[in-house]
mmCIF file with all atom_site columns, N, CA and C in Angstrom:
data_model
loop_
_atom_site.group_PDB
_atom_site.id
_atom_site.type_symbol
_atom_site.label_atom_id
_atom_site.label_alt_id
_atom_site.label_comp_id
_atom_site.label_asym_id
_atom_site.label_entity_id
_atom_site.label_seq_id
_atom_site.pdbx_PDB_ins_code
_atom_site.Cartn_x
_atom_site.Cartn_y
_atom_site.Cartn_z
_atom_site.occupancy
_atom_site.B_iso_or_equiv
_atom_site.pdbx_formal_charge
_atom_site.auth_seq_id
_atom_site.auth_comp_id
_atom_site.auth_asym_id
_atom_site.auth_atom_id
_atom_site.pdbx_PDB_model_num
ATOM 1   N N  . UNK A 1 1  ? 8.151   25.083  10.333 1.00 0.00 ? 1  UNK A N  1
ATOM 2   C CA . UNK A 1 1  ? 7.990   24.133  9.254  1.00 0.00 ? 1  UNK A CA 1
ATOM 3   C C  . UNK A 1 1  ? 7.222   22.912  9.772  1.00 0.00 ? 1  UNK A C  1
ATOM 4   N N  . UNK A 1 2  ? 6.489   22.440  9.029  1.00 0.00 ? 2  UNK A N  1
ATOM 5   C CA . UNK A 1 2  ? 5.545   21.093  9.385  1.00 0.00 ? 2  UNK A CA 1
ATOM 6   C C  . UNK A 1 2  ? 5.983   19.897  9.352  1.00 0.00 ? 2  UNK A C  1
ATOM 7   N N  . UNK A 1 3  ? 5.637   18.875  10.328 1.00 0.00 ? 3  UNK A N  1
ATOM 8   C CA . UNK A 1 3  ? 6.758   17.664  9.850  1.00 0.00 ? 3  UNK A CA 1
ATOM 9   C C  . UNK A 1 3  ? 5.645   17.238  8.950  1.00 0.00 ? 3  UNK A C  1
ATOM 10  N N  . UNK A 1 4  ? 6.633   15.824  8.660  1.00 0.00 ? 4  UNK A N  1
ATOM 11  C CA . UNK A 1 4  ? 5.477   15.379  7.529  1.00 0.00 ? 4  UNK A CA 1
ATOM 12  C C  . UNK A 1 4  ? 5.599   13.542  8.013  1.00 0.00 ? 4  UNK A C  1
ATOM 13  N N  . UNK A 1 5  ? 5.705   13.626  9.330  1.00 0.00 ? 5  UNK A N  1
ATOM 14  C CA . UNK A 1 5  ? 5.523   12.441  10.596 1.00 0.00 ? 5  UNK A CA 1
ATOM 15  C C  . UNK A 1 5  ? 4.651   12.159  10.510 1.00 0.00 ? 5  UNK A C  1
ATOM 16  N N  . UNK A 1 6  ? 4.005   10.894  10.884 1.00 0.00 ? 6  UNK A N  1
ATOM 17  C CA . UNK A 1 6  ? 2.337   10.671  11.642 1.00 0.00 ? 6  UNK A CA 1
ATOM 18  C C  . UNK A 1 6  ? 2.608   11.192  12.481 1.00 0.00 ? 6  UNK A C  1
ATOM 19  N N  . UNK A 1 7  ? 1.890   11.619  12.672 1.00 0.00 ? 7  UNK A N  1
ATOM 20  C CA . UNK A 1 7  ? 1.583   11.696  15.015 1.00 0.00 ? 7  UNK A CA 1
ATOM 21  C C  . UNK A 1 7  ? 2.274   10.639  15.910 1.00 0.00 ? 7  UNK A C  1
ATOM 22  N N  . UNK A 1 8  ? 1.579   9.494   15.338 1.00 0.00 ? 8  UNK A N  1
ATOM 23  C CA . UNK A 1 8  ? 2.521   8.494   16.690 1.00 0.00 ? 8  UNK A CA 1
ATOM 24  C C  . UNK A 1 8  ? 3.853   8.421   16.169 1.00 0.00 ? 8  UNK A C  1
ATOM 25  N N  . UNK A 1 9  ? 4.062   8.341   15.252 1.00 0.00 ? 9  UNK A N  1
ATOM 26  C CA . UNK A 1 9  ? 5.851   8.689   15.074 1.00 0.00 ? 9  UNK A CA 1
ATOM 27  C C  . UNK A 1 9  ? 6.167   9.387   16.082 1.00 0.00 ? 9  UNK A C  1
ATOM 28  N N  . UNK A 1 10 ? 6.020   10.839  16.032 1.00 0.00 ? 10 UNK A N  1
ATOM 29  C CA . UNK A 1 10 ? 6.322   12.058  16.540 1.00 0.00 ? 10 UNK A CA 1
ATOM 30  C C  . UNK A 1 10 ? 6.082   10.834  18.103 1.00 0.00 ? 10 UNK A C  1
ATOM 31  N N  . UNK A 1 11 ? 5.144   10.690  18.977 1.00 0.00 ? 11 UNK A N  1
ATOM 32  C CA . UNK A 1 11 ? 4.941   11.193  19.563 1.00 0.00 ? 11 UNK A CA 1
ATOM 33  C C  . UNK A 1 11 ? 5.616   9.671   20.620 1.00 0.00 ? 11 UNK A C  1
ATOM 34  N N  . UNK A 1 12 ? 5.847   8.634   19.484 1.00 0.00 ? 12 UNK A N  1
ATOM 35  C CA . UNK A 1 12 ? 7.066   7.408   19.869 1.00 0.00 ? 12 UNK A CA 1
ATOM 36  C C  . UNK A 1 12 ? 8.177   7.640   19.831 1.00 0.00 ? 12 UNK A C  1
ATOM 37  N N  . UNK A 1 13 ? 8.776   8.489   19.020 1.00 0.00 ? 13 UNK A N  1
ATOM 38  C CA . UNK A 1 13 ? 10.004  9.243   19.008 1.00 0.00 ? 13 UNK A CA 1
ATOM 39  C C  . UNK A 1 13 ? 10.244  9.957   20.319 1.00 0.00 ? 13 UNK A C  1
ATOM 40  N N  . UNK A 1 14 ? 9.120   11.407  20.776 1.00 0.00 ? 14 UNK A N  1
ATOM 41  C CA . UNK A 1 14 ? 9.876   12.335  21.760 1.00 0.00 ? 14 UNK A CA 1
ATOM 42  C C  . UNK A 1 14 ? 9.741   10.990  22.857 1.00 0.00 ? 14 UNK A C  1
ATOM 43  N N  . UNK A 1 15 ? 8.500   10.391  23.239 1.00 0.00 ? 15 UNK A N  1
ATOM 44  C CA . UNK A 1 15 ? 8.559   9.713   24.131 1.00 0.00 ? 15 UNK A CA 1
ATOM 45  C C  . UNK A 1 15 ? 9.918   8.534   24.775 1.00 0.00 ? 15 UNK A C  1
ATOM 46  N N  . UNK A 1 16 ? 10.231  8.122   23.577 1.00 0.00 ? 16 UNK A N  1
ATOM 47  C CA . UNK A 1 16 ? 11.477  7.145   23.548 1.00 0.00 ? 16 UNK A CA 1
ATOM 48  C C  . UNK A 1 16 ? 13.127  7.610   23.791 1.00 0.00 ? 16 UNK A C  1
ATOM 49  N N  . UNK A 1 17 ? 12.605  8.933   23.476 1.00 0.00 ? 17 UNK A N  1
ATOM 50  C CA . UNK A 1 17 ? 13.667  9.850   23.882 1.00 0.00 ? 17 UNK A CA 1
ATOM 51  C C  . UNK A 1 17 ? 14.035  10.217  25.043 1.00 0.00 ? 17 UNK A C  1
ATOM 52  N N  . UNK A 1 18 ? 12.953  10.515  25.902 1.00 0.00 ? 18 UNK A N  1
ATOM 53  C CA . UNK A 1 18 ? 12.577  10.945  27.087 1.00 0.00 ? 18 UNK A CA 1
ATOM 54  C C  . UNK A 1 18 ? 12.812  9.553   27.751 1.00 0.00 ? 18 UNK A C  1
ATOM 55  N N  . UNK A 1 19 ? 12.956  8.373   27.804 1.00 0.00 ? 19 UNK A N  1
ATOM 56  C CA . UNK A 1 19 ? 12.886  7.619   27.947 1.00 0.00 ? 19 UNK A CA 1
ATOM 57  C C  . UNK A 1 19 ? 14.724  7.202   28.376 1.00 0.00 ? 19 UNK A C  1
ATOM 58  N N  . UNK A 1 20 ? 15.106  7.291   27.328 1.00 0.00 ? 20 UNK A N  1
ATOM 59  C CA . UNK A 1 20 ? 16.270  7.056   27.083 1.00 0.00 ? 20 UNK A CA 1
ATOM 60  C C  . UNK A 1 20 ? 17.235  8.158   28.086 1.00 0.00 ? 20 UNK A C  1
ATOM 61  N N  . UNK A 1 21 ? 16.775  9.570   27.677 1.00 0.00 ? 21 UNK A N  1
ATOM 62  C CA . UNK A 1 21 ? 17.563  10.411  27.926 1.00 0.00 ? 21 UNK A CA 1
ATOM 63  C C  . UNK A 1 21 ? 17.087  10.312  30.057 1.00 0.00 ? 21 UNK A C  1
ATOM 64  N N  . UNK A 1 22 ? 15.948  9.447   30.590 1.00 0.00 ? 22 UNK A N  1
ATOM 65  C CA . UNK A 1 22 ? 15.921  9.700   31.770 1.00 0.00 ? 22 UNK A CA 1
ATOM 66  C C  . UNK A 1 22 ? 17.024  8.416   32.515 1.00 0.00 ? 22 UNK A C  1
ATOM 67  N N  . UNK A 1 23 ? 17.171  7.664   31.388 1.00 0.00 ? 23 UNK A N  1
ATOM 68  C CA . UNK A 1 23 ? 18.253  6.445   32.141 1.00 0.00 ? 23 UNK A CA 1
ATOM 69  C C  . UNK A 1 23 ? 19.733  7.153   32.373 1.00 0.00 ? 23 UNK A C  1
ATOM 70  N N  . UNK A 1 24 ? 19.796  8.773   32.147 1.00 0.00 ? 24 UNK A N  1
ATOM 71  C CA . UNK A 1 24 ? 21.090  8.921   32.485 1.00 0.00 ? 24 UNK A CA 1
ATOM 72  C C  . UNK A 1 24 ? 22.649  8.110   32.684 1.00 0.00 ? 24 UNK A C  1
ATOM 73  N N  . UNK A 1 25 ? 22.622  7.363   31.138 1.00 0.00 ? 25 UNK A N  1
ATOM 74  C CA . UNK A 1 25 ? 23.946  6.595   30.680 1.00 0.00 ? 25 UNK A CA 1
ATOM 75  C C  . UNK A 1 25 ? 23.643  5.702   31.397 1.00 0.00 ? 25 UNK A C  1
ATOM 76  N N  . UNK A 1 26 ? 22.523  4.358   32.170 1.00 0.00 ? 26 UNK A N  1
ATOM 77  C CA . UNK A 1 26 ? 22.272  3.437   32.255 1.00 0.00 ? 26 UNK A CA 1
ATOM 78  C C  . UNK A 1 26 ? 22.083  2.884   30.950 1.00 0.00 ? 26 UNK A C  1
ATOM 79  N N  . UNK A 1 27 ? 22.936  1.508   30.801 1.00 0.00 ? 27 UNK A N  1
ATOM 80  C CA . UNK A 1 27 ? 22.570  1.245   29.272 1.00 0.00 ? 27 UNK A CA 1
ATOM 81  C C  . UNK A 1 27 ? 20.827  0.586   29.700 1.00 0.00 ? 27 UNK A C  1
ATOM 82  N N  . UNK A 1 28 ? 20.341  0.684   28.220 1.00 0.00 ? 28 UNK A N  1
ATOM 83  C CA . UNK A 1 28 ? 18.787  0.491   28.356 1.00 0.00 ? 28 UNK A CA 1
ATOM 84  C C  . UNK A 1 28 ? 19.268  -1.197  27.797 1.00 0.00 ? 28 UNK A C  1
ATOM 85  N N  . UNK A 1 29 ? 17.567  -1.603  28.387 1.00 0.00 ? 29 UNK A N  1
ATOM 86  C CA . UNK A 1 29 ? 17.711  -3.358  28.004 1.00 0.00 ? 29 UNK A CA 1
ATOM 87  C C  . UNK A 1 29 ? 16.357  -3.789  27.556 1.00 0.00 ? 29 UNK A C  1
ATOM 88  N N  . UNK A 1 30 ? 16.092  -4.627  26.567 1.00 0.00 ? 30 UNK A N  1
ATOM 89  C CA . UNK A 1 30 ? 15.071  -5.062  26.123 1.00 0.00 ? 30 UNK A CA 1
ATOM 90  C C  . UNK A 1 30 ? 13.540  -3.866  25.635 1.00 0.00 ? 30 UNK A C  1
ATOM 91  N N  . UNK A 1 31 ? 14.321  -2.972  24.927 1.00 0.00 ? 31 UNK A N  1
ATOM 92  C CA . UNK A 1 31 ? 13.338  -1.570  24.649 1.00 0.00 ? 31 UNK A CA 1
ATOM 93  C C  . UNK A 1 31 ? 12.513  -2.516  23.448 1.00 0.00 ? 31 UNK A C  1
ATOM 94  N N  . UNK A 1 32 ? 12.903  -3.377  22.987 1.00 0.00 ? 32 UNK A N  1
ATOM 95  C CA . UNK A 1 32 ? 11.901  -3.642  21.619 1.00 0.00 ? 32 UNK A CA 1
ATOM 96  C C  . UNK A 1 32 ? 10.664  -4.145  22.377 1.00 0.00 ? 32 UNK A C  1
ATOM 97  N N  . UNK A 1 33 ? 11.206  -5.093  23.084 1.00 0.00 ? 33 UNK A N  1
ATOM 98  C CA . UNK A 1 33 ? 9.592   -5.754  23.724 1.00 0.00 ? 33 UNK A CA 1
ATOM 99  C C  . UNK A 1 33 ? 9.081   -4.947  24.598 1.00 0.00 ? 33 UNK A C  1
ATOM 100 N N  . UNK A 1 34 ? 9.819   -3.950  25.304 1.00 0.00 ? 34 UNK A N  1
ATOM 101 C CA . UNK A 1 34 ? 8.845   -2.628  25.877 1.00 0.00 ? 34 UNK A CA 1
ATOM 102 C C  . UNK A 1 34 ? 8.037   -1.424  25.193 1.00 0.00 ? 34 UNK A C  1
ATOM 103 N N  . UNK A 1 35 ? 8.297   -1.554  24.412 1.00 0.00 ? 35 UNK A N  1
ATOM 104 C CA . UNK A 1 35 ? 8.004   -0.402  23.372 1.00 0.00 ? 35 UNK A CA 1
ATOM 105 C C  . UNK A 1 35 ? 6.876   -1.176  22.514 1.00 0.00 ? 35 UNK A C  1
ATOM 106 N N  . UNK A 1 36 ? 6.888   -2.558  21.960 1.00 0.00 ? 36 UNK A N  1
ATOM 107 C CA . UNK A 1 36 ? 5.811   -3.029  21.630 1.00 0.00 ? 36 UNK A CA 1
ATOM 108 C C  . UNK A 1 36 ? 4.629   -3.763  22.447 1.00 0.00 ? 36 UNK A C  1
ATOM 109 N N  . UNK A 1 37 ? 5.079   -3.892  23.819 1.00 0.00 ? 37 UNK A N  1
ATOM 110 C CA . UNK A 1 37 ? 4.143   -4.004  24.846 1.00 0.00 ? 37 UNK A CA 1
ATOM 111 C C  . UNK A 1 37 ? 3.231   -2.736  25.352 1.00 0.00 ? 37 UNK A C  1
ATOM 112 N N  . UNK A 1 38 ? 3.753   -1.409  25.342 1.00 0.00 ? 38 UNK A N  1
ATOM 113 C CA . UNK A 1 38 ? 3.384   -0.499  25.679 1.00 0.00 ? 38 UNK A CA 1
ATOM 114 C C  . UNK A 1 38 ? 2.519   -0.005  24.485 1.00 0.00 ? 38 UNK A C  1
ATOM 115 N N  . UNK A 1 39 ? 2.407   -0.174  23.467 1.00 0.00 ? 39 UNK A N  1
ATOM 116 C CA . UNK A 1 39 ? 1.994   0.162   22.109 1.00 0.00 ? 39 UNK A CA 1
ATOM 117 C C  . UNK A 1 39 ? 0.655   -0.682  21.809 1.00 0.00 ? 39 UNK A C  1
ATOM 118 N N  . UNK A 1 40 ? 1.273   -1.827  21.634 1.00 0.00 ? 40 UNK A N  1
ATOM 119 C CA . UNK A 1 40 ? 0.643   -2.588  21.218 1.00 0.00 ? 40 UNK A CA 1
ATOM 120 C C  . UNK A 1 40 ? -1.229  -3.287  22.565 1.00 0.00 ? 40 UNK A C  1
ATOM 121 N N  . UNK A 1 41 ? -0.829  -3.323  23.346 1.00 0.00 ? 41 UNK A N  1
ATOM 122 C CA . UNK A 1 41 ? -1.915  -3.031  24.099 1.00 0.00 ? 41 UNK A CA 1
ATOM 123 C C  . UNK A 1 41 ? -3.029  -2.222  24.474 1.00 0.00 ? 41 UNK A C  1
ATOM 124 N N  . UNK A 1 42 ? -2.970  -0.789  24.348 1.00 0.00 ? 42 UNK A N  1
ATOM 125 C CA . UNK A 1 42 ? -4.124  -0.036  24.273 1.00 0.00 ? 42 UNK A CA 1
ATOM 126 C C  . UNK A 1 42 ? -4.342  0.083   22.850 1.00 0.00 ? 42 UNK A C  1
ATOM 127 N N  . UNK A 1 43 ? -3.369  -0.282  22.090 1.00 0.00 ? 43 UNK A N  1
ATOM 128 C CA . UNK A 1 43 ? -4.077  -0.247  20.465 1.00 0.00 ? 43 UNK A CA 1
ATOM 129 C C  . UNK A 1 43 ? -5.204  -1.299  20.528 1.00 0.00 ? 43 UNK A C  1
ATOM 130 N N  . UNK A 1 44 ? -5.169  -2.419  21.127 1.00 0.00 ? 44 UNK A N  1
ATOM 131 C CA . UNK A 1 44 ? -5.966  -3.465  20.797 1.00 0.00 ? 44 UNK A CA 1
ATOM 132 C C  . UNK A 1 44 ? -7.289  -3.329  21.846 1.00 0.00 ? 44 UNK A C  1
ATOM 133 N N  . UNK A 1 45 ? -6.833  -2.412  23.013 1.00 0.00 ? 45 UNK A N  1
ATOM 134 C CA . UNK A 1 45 ? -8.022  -2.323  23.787 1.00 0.00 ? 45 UNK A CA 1
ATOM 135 C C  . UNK A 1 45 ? -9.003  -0.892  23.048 1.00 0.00 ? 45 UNK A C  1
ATOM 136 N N  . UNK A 1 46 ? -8.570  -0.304  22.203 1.00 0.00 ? 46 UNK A N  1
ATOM 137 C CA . UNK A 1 46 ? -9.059  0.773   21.896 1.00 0.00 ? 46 UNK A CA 1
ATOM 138 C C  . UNK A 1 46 ? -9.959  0.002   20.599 1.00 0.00 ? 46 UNK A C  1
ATOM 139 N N  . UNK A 1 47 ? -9.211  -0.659  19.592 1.00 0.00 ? 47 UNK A N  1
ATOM 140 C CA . UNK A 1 47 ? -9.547  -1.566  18.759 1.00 0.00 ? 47 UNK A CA 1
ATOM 141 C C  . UNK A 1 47 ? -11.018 -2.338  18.432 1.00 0.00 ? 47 UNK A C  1
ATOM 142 N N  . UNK A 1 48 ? -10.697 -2.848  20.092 1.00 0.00 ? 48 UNK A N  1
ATOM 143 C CA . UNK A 1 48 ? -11.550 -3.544  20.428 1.00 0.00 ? 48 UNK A CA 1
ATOM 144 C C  . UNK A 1 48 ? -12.938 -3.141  20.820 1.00 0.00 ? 48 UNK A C  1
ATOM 145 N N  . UNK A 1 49 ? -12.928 -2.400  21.424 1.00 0.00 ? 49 UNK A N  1
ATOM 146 C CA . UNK A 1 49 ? -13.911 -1.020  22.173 1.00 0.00 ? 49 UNK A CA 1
ATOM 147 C C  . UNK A 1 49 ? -14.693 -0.777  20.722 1.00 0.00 ? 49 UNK A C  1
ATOM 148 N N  . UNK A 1 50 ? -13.634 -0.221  19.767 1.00 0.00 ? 50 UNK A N  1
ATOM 149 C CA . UNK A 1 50 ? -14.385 0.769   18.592 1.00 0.00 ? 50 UNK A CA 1
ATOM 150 C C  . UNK A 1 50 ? -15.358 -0.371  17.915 1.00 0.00 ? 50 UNK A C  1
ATOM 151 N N  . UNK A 1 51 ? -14.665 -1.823  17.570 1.00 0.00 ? 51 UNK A N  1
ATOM 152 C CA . UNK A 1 51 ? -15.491 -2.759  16.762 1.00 0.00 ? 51 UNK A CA 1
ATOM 153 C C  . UNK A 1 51 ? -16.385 -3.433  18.018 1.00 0.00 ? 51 UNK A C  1
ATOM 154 N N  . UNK A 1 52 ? -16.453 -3.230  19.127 1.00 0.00 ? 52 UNK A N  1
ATOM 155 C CA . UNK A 1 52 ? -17.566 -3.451  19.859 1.00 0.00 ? 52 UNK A CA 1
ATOM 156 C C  . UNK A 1 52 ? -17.886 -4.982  20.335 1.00 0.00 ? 52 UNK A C  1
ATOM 157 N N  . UNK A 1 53 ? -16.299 -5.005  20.841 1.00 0.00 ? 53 UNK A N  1
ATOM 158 C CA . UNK A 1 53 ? -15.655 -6.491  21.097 1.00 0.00 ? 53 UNK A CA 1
ATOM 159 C C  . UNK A 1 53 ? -15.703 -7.399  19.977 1.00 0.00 ? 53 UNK A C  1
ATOM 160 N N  . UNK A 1 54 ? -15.481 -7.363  18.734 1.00 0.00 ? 54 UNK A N  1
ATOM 161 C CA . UNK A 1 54 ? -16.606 -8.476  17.799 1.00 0.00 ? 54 UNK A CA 1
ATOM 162 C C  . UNK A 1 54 ? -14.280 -8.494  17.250 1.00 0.00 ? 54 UNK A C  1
ATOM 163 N N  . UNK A 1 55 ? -14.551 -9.759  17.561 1.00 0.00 ? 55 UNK A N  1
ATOM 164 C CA . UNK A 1 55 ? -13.035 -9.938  17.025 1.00 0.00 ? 55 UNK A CA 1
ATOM 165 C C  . UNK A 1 55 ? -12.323 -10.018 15.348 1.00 0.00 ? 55 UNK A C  1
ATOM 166 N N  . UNK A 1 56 ? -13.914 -10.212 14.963 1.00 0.00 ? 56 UNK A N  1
ATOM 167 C CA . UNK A 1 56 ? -13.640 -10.909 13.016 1.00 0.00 ? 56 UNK A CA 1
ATOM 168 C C  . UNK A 1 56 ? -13.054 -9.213  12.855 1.00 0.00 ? 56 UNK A C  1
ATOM 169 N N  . UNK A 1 57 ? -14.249 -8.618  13.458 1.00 0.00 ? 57 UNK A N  1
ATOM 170 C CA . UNK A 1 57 ? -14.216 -7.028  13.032 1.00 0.00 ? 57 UNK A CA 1
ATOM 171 C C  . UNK A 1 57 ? -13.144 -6.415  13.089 1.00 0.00 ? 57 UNK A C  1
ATOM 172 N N  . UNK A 1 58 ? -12.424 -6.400  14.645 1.00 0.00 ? 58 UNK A N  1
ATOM 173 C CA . UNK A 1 58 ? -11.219 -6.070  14.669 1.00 0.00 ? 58 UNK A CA 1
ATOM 174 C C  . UNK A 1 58 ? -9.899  -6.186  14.071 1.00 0.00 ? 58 UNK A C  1
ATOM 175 N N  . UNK A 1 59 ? -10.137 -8.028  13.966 1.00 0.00 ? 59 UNK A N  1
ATOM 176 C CA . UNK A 1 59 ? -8.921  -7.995  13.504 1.00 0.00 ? 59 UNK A CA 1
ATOM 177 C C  . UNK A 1 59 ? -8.646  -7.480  11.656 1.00 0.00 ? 59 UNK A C  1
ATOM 178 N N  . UNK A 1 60 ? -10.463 -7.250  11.318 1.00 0.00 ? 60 UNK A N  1
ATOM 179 C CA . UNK A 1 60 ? -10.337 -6.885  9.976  1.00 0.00 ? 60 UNK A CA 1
ATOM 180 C C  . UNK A 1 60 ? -9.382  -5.356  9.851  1.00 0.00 ? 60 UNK A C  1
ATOM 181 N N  . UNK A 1 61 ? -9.766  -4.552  10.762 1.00 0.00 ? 61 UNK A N  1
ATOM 182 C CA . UNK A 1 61 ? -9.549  -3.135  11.148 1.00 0.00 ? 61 UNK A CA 1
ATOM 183 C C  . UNK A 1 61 ? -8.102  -3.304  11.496 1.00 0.00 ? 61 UNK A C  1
ATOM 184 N N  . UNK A 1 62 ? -7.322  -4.059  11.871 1.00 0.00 ? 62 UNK A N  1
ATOM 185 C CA . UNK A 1 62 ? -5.988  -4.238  12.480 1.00 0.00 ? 62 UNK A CA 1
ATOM 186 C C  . UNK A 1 62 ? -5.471  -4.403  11.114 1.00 0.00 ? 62 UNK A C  1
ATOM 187 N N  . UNK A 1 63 ? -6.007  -5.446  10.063 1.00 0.00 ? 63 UNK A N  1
ATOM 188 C CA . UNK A 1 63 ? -5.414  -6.096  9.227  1.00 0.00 ? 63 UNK A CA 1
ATOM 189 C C  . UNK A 1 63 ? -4.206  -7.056  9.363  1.00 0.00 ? 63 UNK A C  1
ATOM 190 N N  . UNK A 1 64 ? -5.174  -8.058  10.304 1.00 0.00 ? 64 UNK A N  1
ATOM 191 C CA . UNK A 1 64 ? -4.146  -9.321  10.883 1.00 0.00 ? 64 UNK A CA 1
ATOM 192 C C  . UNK A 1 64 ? -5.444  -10.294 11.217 1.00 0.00 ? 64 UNK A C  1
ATOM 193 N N  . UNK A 1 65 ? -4.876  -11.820 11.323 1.00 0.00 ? 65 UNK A N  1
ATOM 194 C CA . UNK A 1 65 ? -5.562  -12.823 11.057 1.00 0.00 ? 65 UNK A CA 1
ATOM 195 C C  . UNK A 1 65 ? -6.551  -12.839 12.075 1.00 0.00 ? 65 UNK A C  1
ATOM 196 N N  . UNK A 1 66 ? -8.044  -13.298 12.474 1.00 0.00 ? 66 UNK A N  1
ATOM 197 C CA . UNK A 1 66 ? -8.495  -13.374 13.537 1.00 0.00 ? 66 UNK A CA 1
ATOM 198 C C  . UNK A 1 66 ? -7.423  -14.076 15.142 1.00 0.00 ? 66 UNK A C  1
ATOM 199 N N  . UNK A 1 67 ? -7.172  -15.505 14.035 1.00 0.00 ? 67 UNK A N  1
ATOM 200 C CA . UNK A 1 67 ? -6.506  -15.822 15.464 1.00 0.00 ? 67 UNK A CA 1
ATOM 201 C C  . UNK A 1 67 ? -4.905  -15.320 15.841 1.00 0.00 ? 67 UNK A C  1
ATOM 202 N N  . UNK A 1 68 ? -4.739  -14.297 15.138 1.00 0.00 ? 68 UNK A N  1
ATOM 203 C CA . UNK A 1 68 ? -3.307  -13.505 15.682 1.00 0.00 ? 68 UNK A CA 1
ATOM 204 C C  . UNK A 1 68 ? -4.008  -12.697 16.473 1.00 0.00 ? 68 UNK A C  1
ATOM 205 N N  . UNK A 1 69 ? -5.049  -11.724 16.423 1.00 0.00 ? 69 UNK A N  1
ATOM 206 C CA . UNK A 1 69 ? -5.718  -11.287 17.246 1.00 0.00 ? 69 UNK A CA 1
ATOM 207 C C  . UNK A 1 69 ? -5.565  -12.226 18.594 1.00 0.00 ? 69 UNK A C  1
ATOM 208 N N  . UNK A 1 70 ? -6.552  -12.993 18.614 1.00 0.00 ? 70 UNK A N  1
ATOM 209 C CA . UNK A 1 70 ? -6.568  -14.036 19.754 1.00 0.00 ? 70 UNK A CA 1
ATOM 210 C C  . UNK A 1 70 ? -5.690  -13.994 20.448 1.00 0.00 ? 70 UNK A C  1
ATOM 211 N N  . UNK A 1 71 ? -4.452  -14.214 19.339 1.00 0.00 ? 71 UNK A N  1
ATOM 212 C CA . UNK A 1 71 ? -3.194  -14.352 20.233 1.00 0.00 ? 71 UNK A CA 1
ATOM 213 C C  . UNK A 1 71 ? -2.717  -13.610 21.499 1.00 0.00 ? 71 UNK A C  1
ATOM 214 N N  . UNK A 1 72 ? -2.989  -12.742 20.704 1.00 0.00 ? 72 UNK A N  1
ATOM 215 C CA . UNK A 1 72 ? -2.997  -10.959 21.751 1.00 0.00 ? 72 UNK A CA 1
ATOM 216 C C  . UNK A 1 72 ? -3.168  -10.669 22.371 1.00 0.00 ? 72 UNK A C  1
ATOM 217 N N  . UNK A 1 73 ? -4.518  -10.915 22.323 1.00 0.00 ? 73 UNK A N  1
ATOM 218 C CA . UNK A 1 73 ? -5.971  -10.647 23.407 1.00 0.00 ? 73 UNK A CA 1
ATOM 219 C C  . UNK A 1 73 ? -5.417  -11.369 24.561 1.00 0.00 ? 73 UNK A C  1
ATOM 220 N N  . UNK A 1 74 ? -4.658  -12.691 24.079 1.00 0.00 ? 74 UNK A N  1
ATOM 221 C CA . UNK A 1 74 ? -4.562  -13.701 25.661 1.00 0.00 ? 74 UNK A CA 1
ATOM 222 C C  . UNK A 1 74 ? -3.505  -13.077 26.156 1.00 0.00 ? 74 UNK A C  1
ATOM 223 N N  . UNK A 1 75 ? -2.622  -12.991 25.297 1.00 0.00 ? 75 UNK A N  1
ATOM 224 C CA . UNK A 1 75 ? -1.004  -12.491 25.945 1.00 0.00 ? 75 UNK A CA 1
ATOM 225 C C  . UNK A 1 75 ? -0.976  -11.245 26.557 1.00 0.00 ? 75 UNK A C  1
ATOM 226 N N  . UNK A 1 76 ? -1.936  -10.203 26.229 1.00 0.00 ? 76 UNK A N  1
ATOM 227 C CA . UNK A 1 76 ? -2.144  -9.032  26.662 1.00 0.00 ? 76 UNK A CA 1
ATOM 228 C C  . UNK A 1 76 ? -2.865  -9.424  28.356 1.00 0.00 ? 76 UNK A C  1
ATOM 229 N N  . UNK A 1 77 ? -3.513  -10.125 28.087 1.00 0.00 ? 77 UNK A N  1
ATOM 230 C CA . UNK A 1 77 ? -5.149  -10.743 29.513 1.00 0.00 ? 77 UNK A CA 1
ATOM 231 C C  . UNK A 1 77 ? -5.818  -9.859  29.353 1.00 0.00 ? 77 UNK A C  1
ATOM 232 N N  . UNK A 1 78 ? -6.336  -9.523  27.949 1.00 0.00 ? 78 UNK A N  1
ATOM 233 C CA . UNK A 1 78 ? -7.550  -8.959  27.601 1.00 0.00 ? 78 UNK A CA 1
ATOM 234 C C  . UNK A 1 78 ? -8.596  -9.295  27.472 1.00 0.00 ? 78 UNK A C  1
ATOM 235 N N  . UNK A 1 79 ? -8.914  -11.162 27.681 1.00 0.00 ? 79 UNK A N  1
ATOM 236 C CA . UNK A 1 79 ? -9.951  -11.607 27.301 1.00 0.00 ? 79 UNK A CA 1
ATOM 237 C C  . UNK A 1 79 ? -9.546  -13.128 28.275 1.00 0.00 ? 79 UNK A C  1
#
């Protein structure tokens, strides 16, 4: 049967799983900001790449403000 997931669902799910299930009953700590650090960074370097560094562009393609972009870019040390 087919899921009817995106892909990165699926593929944030098994991963987070795998994740979880390798801490062998270590409780896990601070997964939100790891999980959106890990995510959220090659999205914006890939992002970035496709609109051809041009930030208006990107952040049009993101659908977020230029300077939330910015924000990113620094906090990431992408720029």
């Amino acid at each position: 049967m087919k899921s009817n997931k995106h892909p990165v669902t699926e593929c944030i799910e098994i991963n987070l799983q795998r994740y979880l299930d390798d801490l062998k009953g270590t409780p896990p700590n601070d997964i939100y900001q790891m999980v959106l650090s890990v995510v959220e960074k090659p999205m914006l370097e890939l992002v970035m790449a496709h609109a051809k560094h041009n930030q208006s562009l990107a952040a049009s393609y993101l659908g977020i403000n230029r300077n939330t972009l910015r924000k990113k870019l620094l906090e990431h040390r992408l720029i």
